[in-house]
Amino acid sequence: MNASKVTAGEMQKAFAIPSVDGPYTVISIPIPLVGPKDVLVKVEAAGLNPADWKTRGFLSYLGVAVTYPQFPGTDGAGIVVEIGSEVESGLKKGDRIAFQGQLRQERTSFQQYALVHGDLAVKIPSTMSLLEACTIPLALCTAAFGLSLPNPPIDLQLIHAVPEAFAKTFPEFGLRGGAGRKGFWEDDAENSAAGEPIVILGGSSSATHQFITTSSLKHVDYLKGLGATHVIDRHDSEEAIVSEIKNILNGTELLLVYDTVDSPHKQLHVDYLSPNGTFVNAMAIEETLELKDGRKAIATFGIVHSFKSLGLEMYKNLDKFLEHGIIKPTRIEKLSGGLEGIPDGLKRLEENKVSGLKLVVNPWETPMDS
């Protein structure tokens, strides 16, 4: 394929789930036609996420109509090769951009060419590789939306028909929000909650807060370099983790816990929140969770396309945050074989054998005979 001259309908390689029980496979699909508000991106970097292996069967479990093949892949970066006639974001052919994919054939990141909404593509600095850049979109959106989406939540209208058993466990799955904090992109965001502690289960960030996070202890130096003030061994029992958090707080008011790993012991973490505190979870909130003294629990949703107005605000000056190193990519491990390397990577993620980095691939390294 001549990458310098792209023709809609020409065939490209893509990673797919061919059937509900079928094995992962690399197939040939047409390069999509560029819409007026889209850009066509030559995808030279794609990041693997736990959501990618969970895609199999998850949508059908939620009652969403599913057709096959399915196409996972939500983190991508590459080169703009075509621009729609109505794109007003200032993008040019040859620009290096990062994007969050959508689970639609023409918009996922696990393929060689993808369509991207022109106003939701972020230019990346020359000092950042495409492989590094592809680690940013989903993780950033999950963190930012969990902290800054409205509280109380708004109706995402994600699901039109929820299976009865699922609805009993998660009766408000379509309601998604966040902690209602000022977005990092807003004026004076750095000082808006200075001194306020936050507990992050399974992650870290950088700002002027006191950040208490759980992680493998081999990542302590890395996480403290990102801004964590305290790192607790995630392999400890949940009770030991809670006890250590209380010792660190030493009576300080705690109004925010962000659970990025969907802890099975949510009640323990809700209970050490101060009155009127907020517990944010990246998956769903069980109906059985007991909330007392004004405490709130809210499920967030780190998909920029679902809350586009907020996403546009976040993306407006994101290139500047990247250029100045305020938003940083995570560490990476590049898998060989292009798209053919994804199945082993997803298996490692499913078996919890990936820690402190993101697995990435270059779709253009896929063998020609795949």
CSV table of C-alpha atoms in Angstrom, one decimal:
chain,number,residue,atom,x,y,z
A,1,MET,CA,0.0,0.0,0.0
A,2,ASN,CA,1.3,3.5,-0.9
A,3,ALA,CA,0.9,5.4,2.4
A,4,SER,CA,1.6,8.7,0.7
A,5,LYS,CA,-1.5,8.4,-1.5
A,6,VAL,CA,-4.5,7.0,0.2
A,7,THR,CA,-7.7,6.0,-1.6
A,8,ALA,CA,-11.0,5.3,0.2
A,9,GLY,CA,-12.0,1.7,-0.4
A,10,GLU,CA,-8.4,0.5,-0.7
A,11,MET,CA,-7.8,-2.4,1.7
A,12,GLN,CA,-6.0,-2.1,5.0
A,13,LYS,CA,-5.2,-4.3,8.0
A,14,ALA,CA,-7.4,-4.2,11.1
A,15,PHE,CA,-7.7,-6.2,14.4
A,16,ALA,CA,-11.1,-7.7,14.9
A,17,ILE,CA,-13.3,-10.1,17.0
A,18,PRO,CA,-15.0,-12.1,14.3
A,19,SER,CA,-17.7,-13.7,16.4
A,20,VAL,CA,-18.9,-13.9,20.0
A,21,ASP,CA,-16.7,-16.9,20.7
A,22,GLY,CA,-14.2,-16.5,17.8
A,23,PRO,CA,-10.5,-15.9,18.2
A,24,TYR,CA,-8.9,-12.5,17.7
A,25,THR,CA,-7.8,-12.1,14.2
A,26,VAL,CA,-6.3,-9.6,11.7
A,27,ILE,CA,-8.6,-9.0,8.7
A,28,SER,CA,-8.6,-6.8,5.7
A,29,ILE,CA,-11.2,-3.9,5.6
A,30,PRO,CA,-11.6,-0.9,3.3
A,31,ILE,CA,-10.0,2.4,4.2
A,32,PRO,CA,-12.9,4.7,5.2
A,33,LEU,CA,-14.1,7.7,3.3
A,34,VAL,CA,-13.4,11.0,5.0
A,35,GLY,CA,-16.5,12.8,6.2
A,36,PRO,CA,-16.7,16.6,6.1
A,37,LYS,CA,-15.8,17.0,9.8
A,38,ASP,CA,-13.3,14.1,10.0
A,39,VAL,CA,-9.6,13.7,9.4
A,40,LEU,CA,-8.1,10.4,8.2
A,41,VAL,CA,-5.1,9.3,10.3
A,42,LYS,CA,-2.4,6.9,9.4
A,43,VAL,CA,-2.3,5.1,12.7
A,44,GLU,CA,1.4,4.4,13.6
A,45,ALA,CA,0.8,3.8,17.4
A,46,ALA,CA,-2.0,2.1,19.3
A,47,GLY,CA,-2.2,1.5,23.0
A,48,LEU,CA,-3.8,-1.6,24.7
A,49,ASN,CA,-6.2,-1.1,27.6
A,50,PRO,CA,-8.1,-3.5,29.8
A,51,ALA,CA,-11.3,-2.3,28.1
A,52,ASP,CA,-10.0,-3.9,24.9
A,53,TRP,CA,-10.2,-7.5,26.2
A,54,LYS,CA,-13.4,-6.7,28.1
A,55,THR,CA,-15.0,-5.7,24.8
A,56,ARG,CA,-15.7,-9.3,24.0
A,57,GLY,CA,-19.3,-10.0,25.0
A,58,PHE,CA,-19.6,-6.9,27.2
A,59,LEU,CA,-21.9,-4.9,24.9
A,60,SER,CA,-24.2,-7.9,24.4
A,61,TYR,CA,-24.2,-8.4,28.2
A,62,LEU,CA,-25.5,-4.9,28.6
A,63,GLY,CA,-28.3,-5.5,26.1
A,64,VAL,CA,-26.7,-3.4,23.3
A,65,ALA,CA,-27.3,-4.8,19.8
A,66,VAL,CA,-24.0,-6.3,18.6
A,67,THR,CA,-22.9,-7.1,15.1
A,68,TYR,CA,-19.7,-8.9,14.2
A,69,PRO,CA,-17.0,-8.5,13.6
A,70,GLN,CA,-16.3,-6.2,16.5
A,71,PHE,CA,-13.4,-3.8,16.4
A,72,PRO,CA,-11.6,-2.9,19.7
A,73,GLY,CA,-9.0,-0.2,20.2
A,74,THR,CA,-9.5,3.2,22.0
A,75,ASP,CA,-6.0,4.7,22.1
A,76,GLY,CA,-4.2,5.9,19.0
A,77,ALA,CA,-1.7,8.3,17.5
A,78,GLY,CA,-0.5,8.9,13.9
A,79,ILE,CA,-0.2,11.2,11.0
A,80,VAL,CA,-3.0,13.2,9.4
A,81,VAL,CA,-3.3,12.2,5.7
A,82,GLU,CA,-6.7,13.6,4.7
A,83,ILE,CA,-8.8,16.5,6.0
A,84,GLY,CA,-12.6,16.9,5.7
A,85,SER,CA,-14.0,20.0,4.1
A,86,GLU,CA,-15.6,21.3,7.3
A,87,VAL,CA,-12.7,20.7,9.7
A,88,GLU,CA,-12.0,24.1,11.5
A,89,SER,CA,-9.4,23.0,14.0
A,90,GLY,CA,-6.4,24.2,12.1
A,91,LEU,CA,-5.1,20.7,11.4
A,92,LYS,CA,-2.9,20.2,8.4
A,93,LYS,CA,-1.8,17.1,6.4
A,94,GLY,CA,1.3,15.7,8.1
A,95,ASP,CA,0.4,16.8,11.6
A,96,ARG,CA,1.1,14.3,14.3
A,97,ILE,CA,-1.9,13.8,16.5
A,98,ALA,CA,-3.3,11.6,19.3
A,99,PHE,CA,-6.9,10.5,19.5
A,100,GLN,CA,-9.4,8.4,21.4
A,101,GLY,CA,-11.0,5.8,19.2
A,102,GLN,CA,-14.6,4.7,19.2
A,103,LEU,CA,-15.8,1.1,18.9
A,104,ARG,CA,-16.9,1.5,15.3
A,105,GLN,CA,-15.1,-0.1,12.4
A,106,GLU,CA,-13.9,3.1,10.9
A,107,ARG,CA,-12.9,4.8,14.2
A,108,THR,CA,-10.9,2.3,16.3
A,109,SER,CA,-7.2,2.5,16.8
A,110,PHE,CA,-6.3,-1.1,16.0
A,111,GLN,CA,-6.1,-0.6,12.3
A,112,GLN,CA,-3.8,1.2,9.8
A,113,TYR,CA,-6.1,4.1,8.9
A,114,ALA,CA,-8.8,5.5,11.1
A,115,LEU,CA,-11.3,8.3,11.0
A,116,VAL,CA,-11.0,10.9,13.8
A,117,HIS,CA,-13.3,13.8,14.6
A,118,GLY,CA,-11.4,16.9,13.6
A,119,ASP,CA,-12.2,18.8,16.7
A,120,LEU,CA,-11.2,15.9,19.0
A,121,ALA,CA,-7.6,15.3,17.6
A,122,VAL,CA,-4.8,16.8,19.6
A,123,LYS,CA,-1.5,17.8,18.1
A,124,ILE,CA,1.5,16.3,19.9
A,125,PRO,CA,4.9,18.0,20.5
A,126,SER,CA,8.0,17.0,18.4
A,127,THR,CA,9.6,15.9,21.6
A,128,MET,CA,7.0,13.1,22.1
A,129,SER,CA,7.0,9.9,20.1
A,130,LEU,CA,3.8,8.6,18.6
A,131,LEU,CA,4.1,5.5,20.7
A,132,GLU,CA,4.3,7.6,23.8
A,133,ALA,CA,1.4,9.8,22.6
A,134,CYS,CA,-1.0,6.9,22.2
A,135,THR,CA,-0.9,6.2,25.9
A,136,ILE,CA,-2.6,9.5,26.7
A,137,PRO,CA,-6.2,9.8,25.4
A,138,LEU,CA,-8.2,7.2,27.4
A,139,ALA,CA,-6.2,7.5,30.7
A,140,LEU,CA,-6.4,11.3,30.6
A,141,CYS,CA,-10.1,11.3,29.8
A,142,THR,CA,-10.8,8.8,32.6
A,143,ALA,CA,-8.9,10.8,35.1
A,144,ALA,CA,-10.1,14.2,34.0
A,145,PHE,CA,-13.8,13.3,33.7
A,146,GLY,CA,-13.8,11.4,37.0
A,147,LEU,CA,-12.6,14.5,38.7
A,148,SER,CA,-14.5,17.2,36.7
A,149,LEU,CA,-17.8,15.8,35.3
A,150,PRO,CA,-20.9,17.1,37.1
A,151,ASN,CA,-22.0,15.9,40.5
A,152,PRO,CA,-24.9,15.0,40.7
A,153,PRO,CA,-24.5,13.0,37.5
A,154,ILE,CA,-26.2,13.4,34.2
A,155,ASP,CA,-28.0,10.8,32.1
A,156,LEU,CA,-25.5,9.4,29.6
A,157,GLN,CA,-28.3,7.6,27.7
A,158,LEU,CA,-25.7,5.0,26.9
A,159,ILE,CA,-28.0,2.0,27.2
A,160,HIS,CA,-31.5,1.7,25.8
A,161,ALA,CA,-32.3,-1.8,27.0
A,162,VAL,CA,-30.5,-3.2,30.1
A,163,PRO,CA,-30.9,-6.9,31.0
A,164,GLU,CA,-33.1,-7.3,34.1
A,165,ALA,CA,-30.3,-9.0,36.1
A,166,PHE,CA,-27.9,-6.3,35.3
A,167,ALA,CA,-30.4,-3.5,36.0
A,168,LYS,CA,-31.0,-4.9,39.5
A,169,THR,CA,-27.3,-4.7,40.4
A,170,PHE,CA,-26.7,-1.4,38.6
A,171,PRO,CA,-30.0,0.4,38.4
A,172,GLU,CA,-28.5,3.7,37.3
A,173,PHE,CA,-25.8,2.5,34.9
A,174,GLY,CA,-26.7,5.3,32.4
A,175,LEU,CA,-26.1,8.0,35.0
A,176,ARG,CA,-22.5,9.1,34.8
A,177,GLY,CA,-20.7,12.0,36.4
A,178,GLY,CA,-17.6,12.9,38.4
A,179,ALA,CA,-16.5,14.8,41.5
A,180,GLY,CA,-17.5,18.2,40.1
A,181,ARG,CA,-14.0,19.6,40.6
A,182,LYS,CA,-12.6,22.4,38.4
A,183,GLY,CA,-11.0,20.9,35.2
A,184,PHE,CA,-7.2,21.0,34.9
A,185,TRP,CA,-7.6,23.2,31.8
A,186,GLU,CA,-9.6,25.9,33.6
A,187,ASP,CA,-8.1,29.1,35.0
A,188,ASP,CA,-6.6,28.8,38.4
A,189,ALA,CA,-7.2,25.0,38.5
A,190,GLU,CA,-3.9,24.4,40.1
A,191,ASN,CA,-4.9,26.3,43.2
A,192,SER,CA,-8.6,25.5,43.3
A,193,ALA,CA,-8.2,22.6,45.8
A,194,ALA,CA,-4.7,23.2,47.1
A,195,GLY,CA,-4.1,21.2,50.2
A,196,GLU,CA,-7.1,18.9,49.8
A,197,PRO,CA,-6.1,15.3,50.0
A,198,ILE,CA,-7.3,12.7,47.5
A,199,VAL,CA,-7.1,8.9,47.6
A,200,ILE,CA,-6.6,7.2,44.2
A,201,LEU,CA,-6.9,3.5,44.1
A,202,GLY,CA,-4.7,2.2,41.4
A,203,GLY,CA,-3.2,5.5,40.0
A,204,SER,CA,-1.5,8.8,40.5
A,205,SER,CA,-1.3,12.3,39.1
A,206,SER,CA,0.5,15.6,39.7
A,207,ALA,CA,-0.8,18.8,41.3
A,208,THR,CA,-0.7,20.6,44.6
A,209,HIS,CA,-2.9,18.1,46.4
A,210,GLN,CA,-1.8,15.4,48.9
A,211,PHE,CA,-2.1,12.3,46.7
A,212,ILE,CA,-2.4,8.9,48.4
A,213,THR,CA,-2.3,6.0,45.9
A,214,THR,CA,-2.1,2.3,45.8
A,215,SER,CA,0.4,0.5,43.5
A,216,SER,CA,3.1,-2.2,43.4
A,217,LEU,CA,5.9,-0.8,45.5
A,218,LYS,CA,8.4,-1.2,42.6
A,219,HIS,CA,6.8,1.9,41.1
A,220,VAL,CA,7.2,4.1,44.1
A,221,ASP,CA,9.9,6.4,42.6
A,222,TYR,CA,8.0,6.7,39.3
A,223,LEU,CA,4.7,7.6,41.0
A,224,LYS,CA,6.3,10.1,43.3
A,225,GLY,CA,7.9,11.6,40.3
A,226,LEU,CA,4.4,12.1,38.9
A,227,GLY,CA,3.2,13.7,42.1
A,228,ALA,CA,2.1,11.0,44.5
A,229,THR,CA,2.8,11.9,48.1
A,230,HIS,CA,2.2,8.5,49.6
A,231,VAL,CA,2.3,5.1,47.9
A,232,ILE,CA,0.6,2.1,49.6
A,233,ASP,CA,1.3,-1.5,48.5
A,234,ARG,CA,-1.7,-2.6,46.5
A,235,HIS,CA,-0.9,-6.2,47.4
A,236,ASP,CA,-1.8,-5.5,51.1
A,237,SER,CA,-5.2,-6.6,52.3
A,238,GLU,CA,-8.0,-4.0,51.8
A,239,GLU,CA,-8.3,-3.6,55.5
A,240,ALA,CA,-4.5,-2.9,55.8
A,241,ILE,CA,-4.8,-0.3,53.0
A,242,VAL,CA,-7.7,1.4,54.7
A,243,SER,CA,-5.8,1.5,58.0
A,244,GLU,CA,-2.7,3.0,56.4
A,245,ILE,CA,-4.8,5.7,54.6
A,246,LYS,CA,-6.3,6.6,58.0
A,247,ASN,CA,-2.9,6.9,59.5
A,248,ILE,CA,-1.6,9.1,56.7
A,249,LEU,CA,-4.7,11.4,57.0
A,250,ASN,CA,-4.3,11.6,60.7
A,251,GLY,CA,-7.7,13.2,61.1
A,252,THR,CA,-7.6,15.4,58.0
A,253,GLU,CA,-10.9,15.8,56.2
A,254,LEU,CA,-11.1,13.5,53.1
A,255,LEU,CA,-13.7,14.5,50.6
A,256,LEU,CA,-12.7,12.5,47.5
A,257,VAL,CA,-11.7,8.9,46.8
A,258,TYR,CA,-11.3,7.9,43.1
A,259,ASP,CA,-11.3,4.1,42.5
A,260,THR,CA,-9.7,3.5,39.1
A,261,VAL,CA,-9.5,-0.3,39.5
A,262,ASP,CA,-13.1,-1.1,40.5
A,263,SER,CA,-12.2,-2.4,44.0
A,264,PRO,CA,-14.4,-5.2,45.2
A,265,HIS,CA,-14.4,-3.6,48.7
A,266,LYS,CA,-16.0,-0.2,47.8
A,267,GLN,CA,-17.9,0.0,51.1
A,268,LEU,CA,-14.6,0.0,53.1
A,269,HIS,CA,-13.4,3.0,51.1
A,270,VAL,CA,-16.7,4.9,51.2
A,271,ASP,CA,-16.8,4.5,55.0
A,272,TYR,CA,-13.5,6.4,55.7
A,273,LEU,CA,-14.7,9.4,53.6
A,274,SER,CA,-15.6,12.4,55.6
A,275,PRO,CA,-19.3,13.4,55.7
A,276,ASN,CA,-20.4,14.9,52.4
A,277,GLY,CA,-17.4,13.2,50.6
A,278,THR,CA,-17.6,11.7,47.2
A,279,PHE,CA,-16.5,8.2,46.0
A,280,VAL,CA,-15.9,8.0,42.2
A,281,ASN,CA,-15.7,4.7,40.5
A,282,ALA,CA,-14.6,4.1,36.9
A,283,MET,CA,-17.1,1.2,36.3
A,284,ALA,CA,-20.4,1.2,38.2
A,285,ILE,CA,-21.9,1.7,41.7
A,286,GLU,CA,-23.8,-1.2,43.2
A,287,GLU,CA,-27.2,-0.5,44.7
A,288,THR,CA,-26.1,-2.2,47.9
A,289,LEU,CA,-23.5,0.4,48.7
A,290,GLU,CA,-24.5,2.2,51.9
A,291,LEU,CA,-24.1,6.0,51.9
A,292,LYS,CA,-24.5,7.9,55.1
A,293,ASP,CA,-23.9,11.4,56.4
A,294,GLY,CA,-24.2,13.0,53.0
A,295,ARG,CA,-21.7,10.8,51.3
A,296,LYS,CA,-22.1,10.3,47.5
A,297,ALA,CA,-21.0,7.5,45.1
A,298,ILE,CA,-20.8,8.2,41.4
A,299,ALA,CA,-19.8,6.2,38.4
A,300,THR,CA,-17.7,8.0,35.8
A,301,PHE,CA,-17.1,7.3,32.1
A,302,GLY,CA,-13.8,8.2,30.4
A,303,ILE,CA,-15.1,8.5,26.8
A,304,VAL,CA,-14.6,12.0,25.3
A,305,HIS,CA,-17.2,11.4,22.7
A,306,SER,CA,-19.9,10.8,25.3
A,307,PHE,CA,-19.5,14.3,26.9
A,308,LYS,CA,-18.3,16.2,23.9
A,309,SER,CA,-18.8,19.7,25.2
A,310,LEU,CA,-16.5,19.1,28.1
A,311,GLY,CA,-14.1,17.2,25.9
A,312,LEU,CA,-13.8,20.1,23.5
A,313,GLU,CA,-12.9,22.4,26.4
A,314,MET,CA,-10.3,19.9,27.6
A,315,TYR,CA,-8.8,19.4,24.2
A,316,LYS,CA,-8.7,23.1,23.3
A,317,ASN,CA,-5.3,23.8,24.8
A,318,LEU,CA,-4.2,20.2,25.5
A,319,ASP,CA,-1.3,20.5,23.0
A,320,LYS,CA,0.1,23.2,25.2
A,321,PHE,CA,-0.2,21.0,28.3
A,322,LEU,CA,1.7,18.3,26.4
A,323,GLU,CA,4.3,20.7,25.1
A,324,HIS,CA,5.1,22.0,28.6
A,325,GLY,CA,5.2,18.6,30.2
A,326,ILE,CA,2.2,19.2,32.5
A,327,ILE,CA,0.5,16.2,31.0
A,328,LYS,CA,2.9,13.3,30.5
A,329,PRO,CA,2.7,10.0,28.7
A,330,THR,CA,3.1,6.8,30.6
A,331,ARG,CA,5.9,4.4,30.2
A,332,ILE,CA,5.6,1.9,27.4
A,333,GLU,CA,6.5,-1.6,26.2
A,334,LYS,CA,6.3,-2.0,22.5
A,335,LEU,CA,5.0,-5.3,21.2
A,336,SER,CA,6.4,-6.9,18.1
A,337,GLY,CA,4.3,-8.0,15.1
A,338,GLY,CA,2.1,-5.0,14.8
A,339,LEU,CA,-1.6,-6.0,15.1
A,340,GLU,CA,-0.5,-9.6,15.4
A,341,GLY,CA,1.0,-8.8,18.7
A,342,ILE,CA,-2.2,-7.6,20.3
A,343,PRO,CA,-3.7,-11.0,21.4
A,344,ASP,CA,-0.7,-11.9,23.6
A,345,GLY,CA,-0.8,-8.3,25.0
A,346,LEU,CA,-4.5,-8.6,25.8
A,347,LYS,CA,-3.9,-11.9,27.5
A,348,ARG,CA,-1.3,-10.4,29.7
A,349,LEU,CA,-3.7,-7.6,30.7
A,350,GLU,CA,-6.4,-10.0,31.5
A,351,GLU,CA,-4.1,-12.0,33.7
A,352,ASN,CA,-2.9,-8.9,35.5
A,353,LYS,CA,0.7,-9.4,34.2
A,354,VAL,CA,1.2,-5.7,33.1
A,355,SER,CA,2.3,-3.2,35.7
A,356,GLY,CA,3.4,0.4,35.6
A,357,LEU,CA,3.4,0.8,31.8
A,358,LYS,CA,1.2,0.6,28.7
A,359,LEU,CA,1.6,-2.0,26.0
A,360,VAL,CA,1.7,-0.4,22.5
A,361,VAL,CA,1.9,-1.6,18.9
A,362,ASN,CA,2.6,0.0,15.5
A,363,PRO,CA,-0.1,-1.3,13.1
A,364,TRP,CA,2.2,-0.9,10.2
A,365,GLU,CA,4.5,-3.6,11.5
A,366,THR,CA,1.8,-6.2,10.9
A,367,PRO,CA,3.1,-8.9,8.5
A,368,MET,CA,1.9,-8.5,5.0
A,369,ASP,CA,0.5,-12.0,4.9
A,370,SER,CA,-1.7,-11.5,7.9
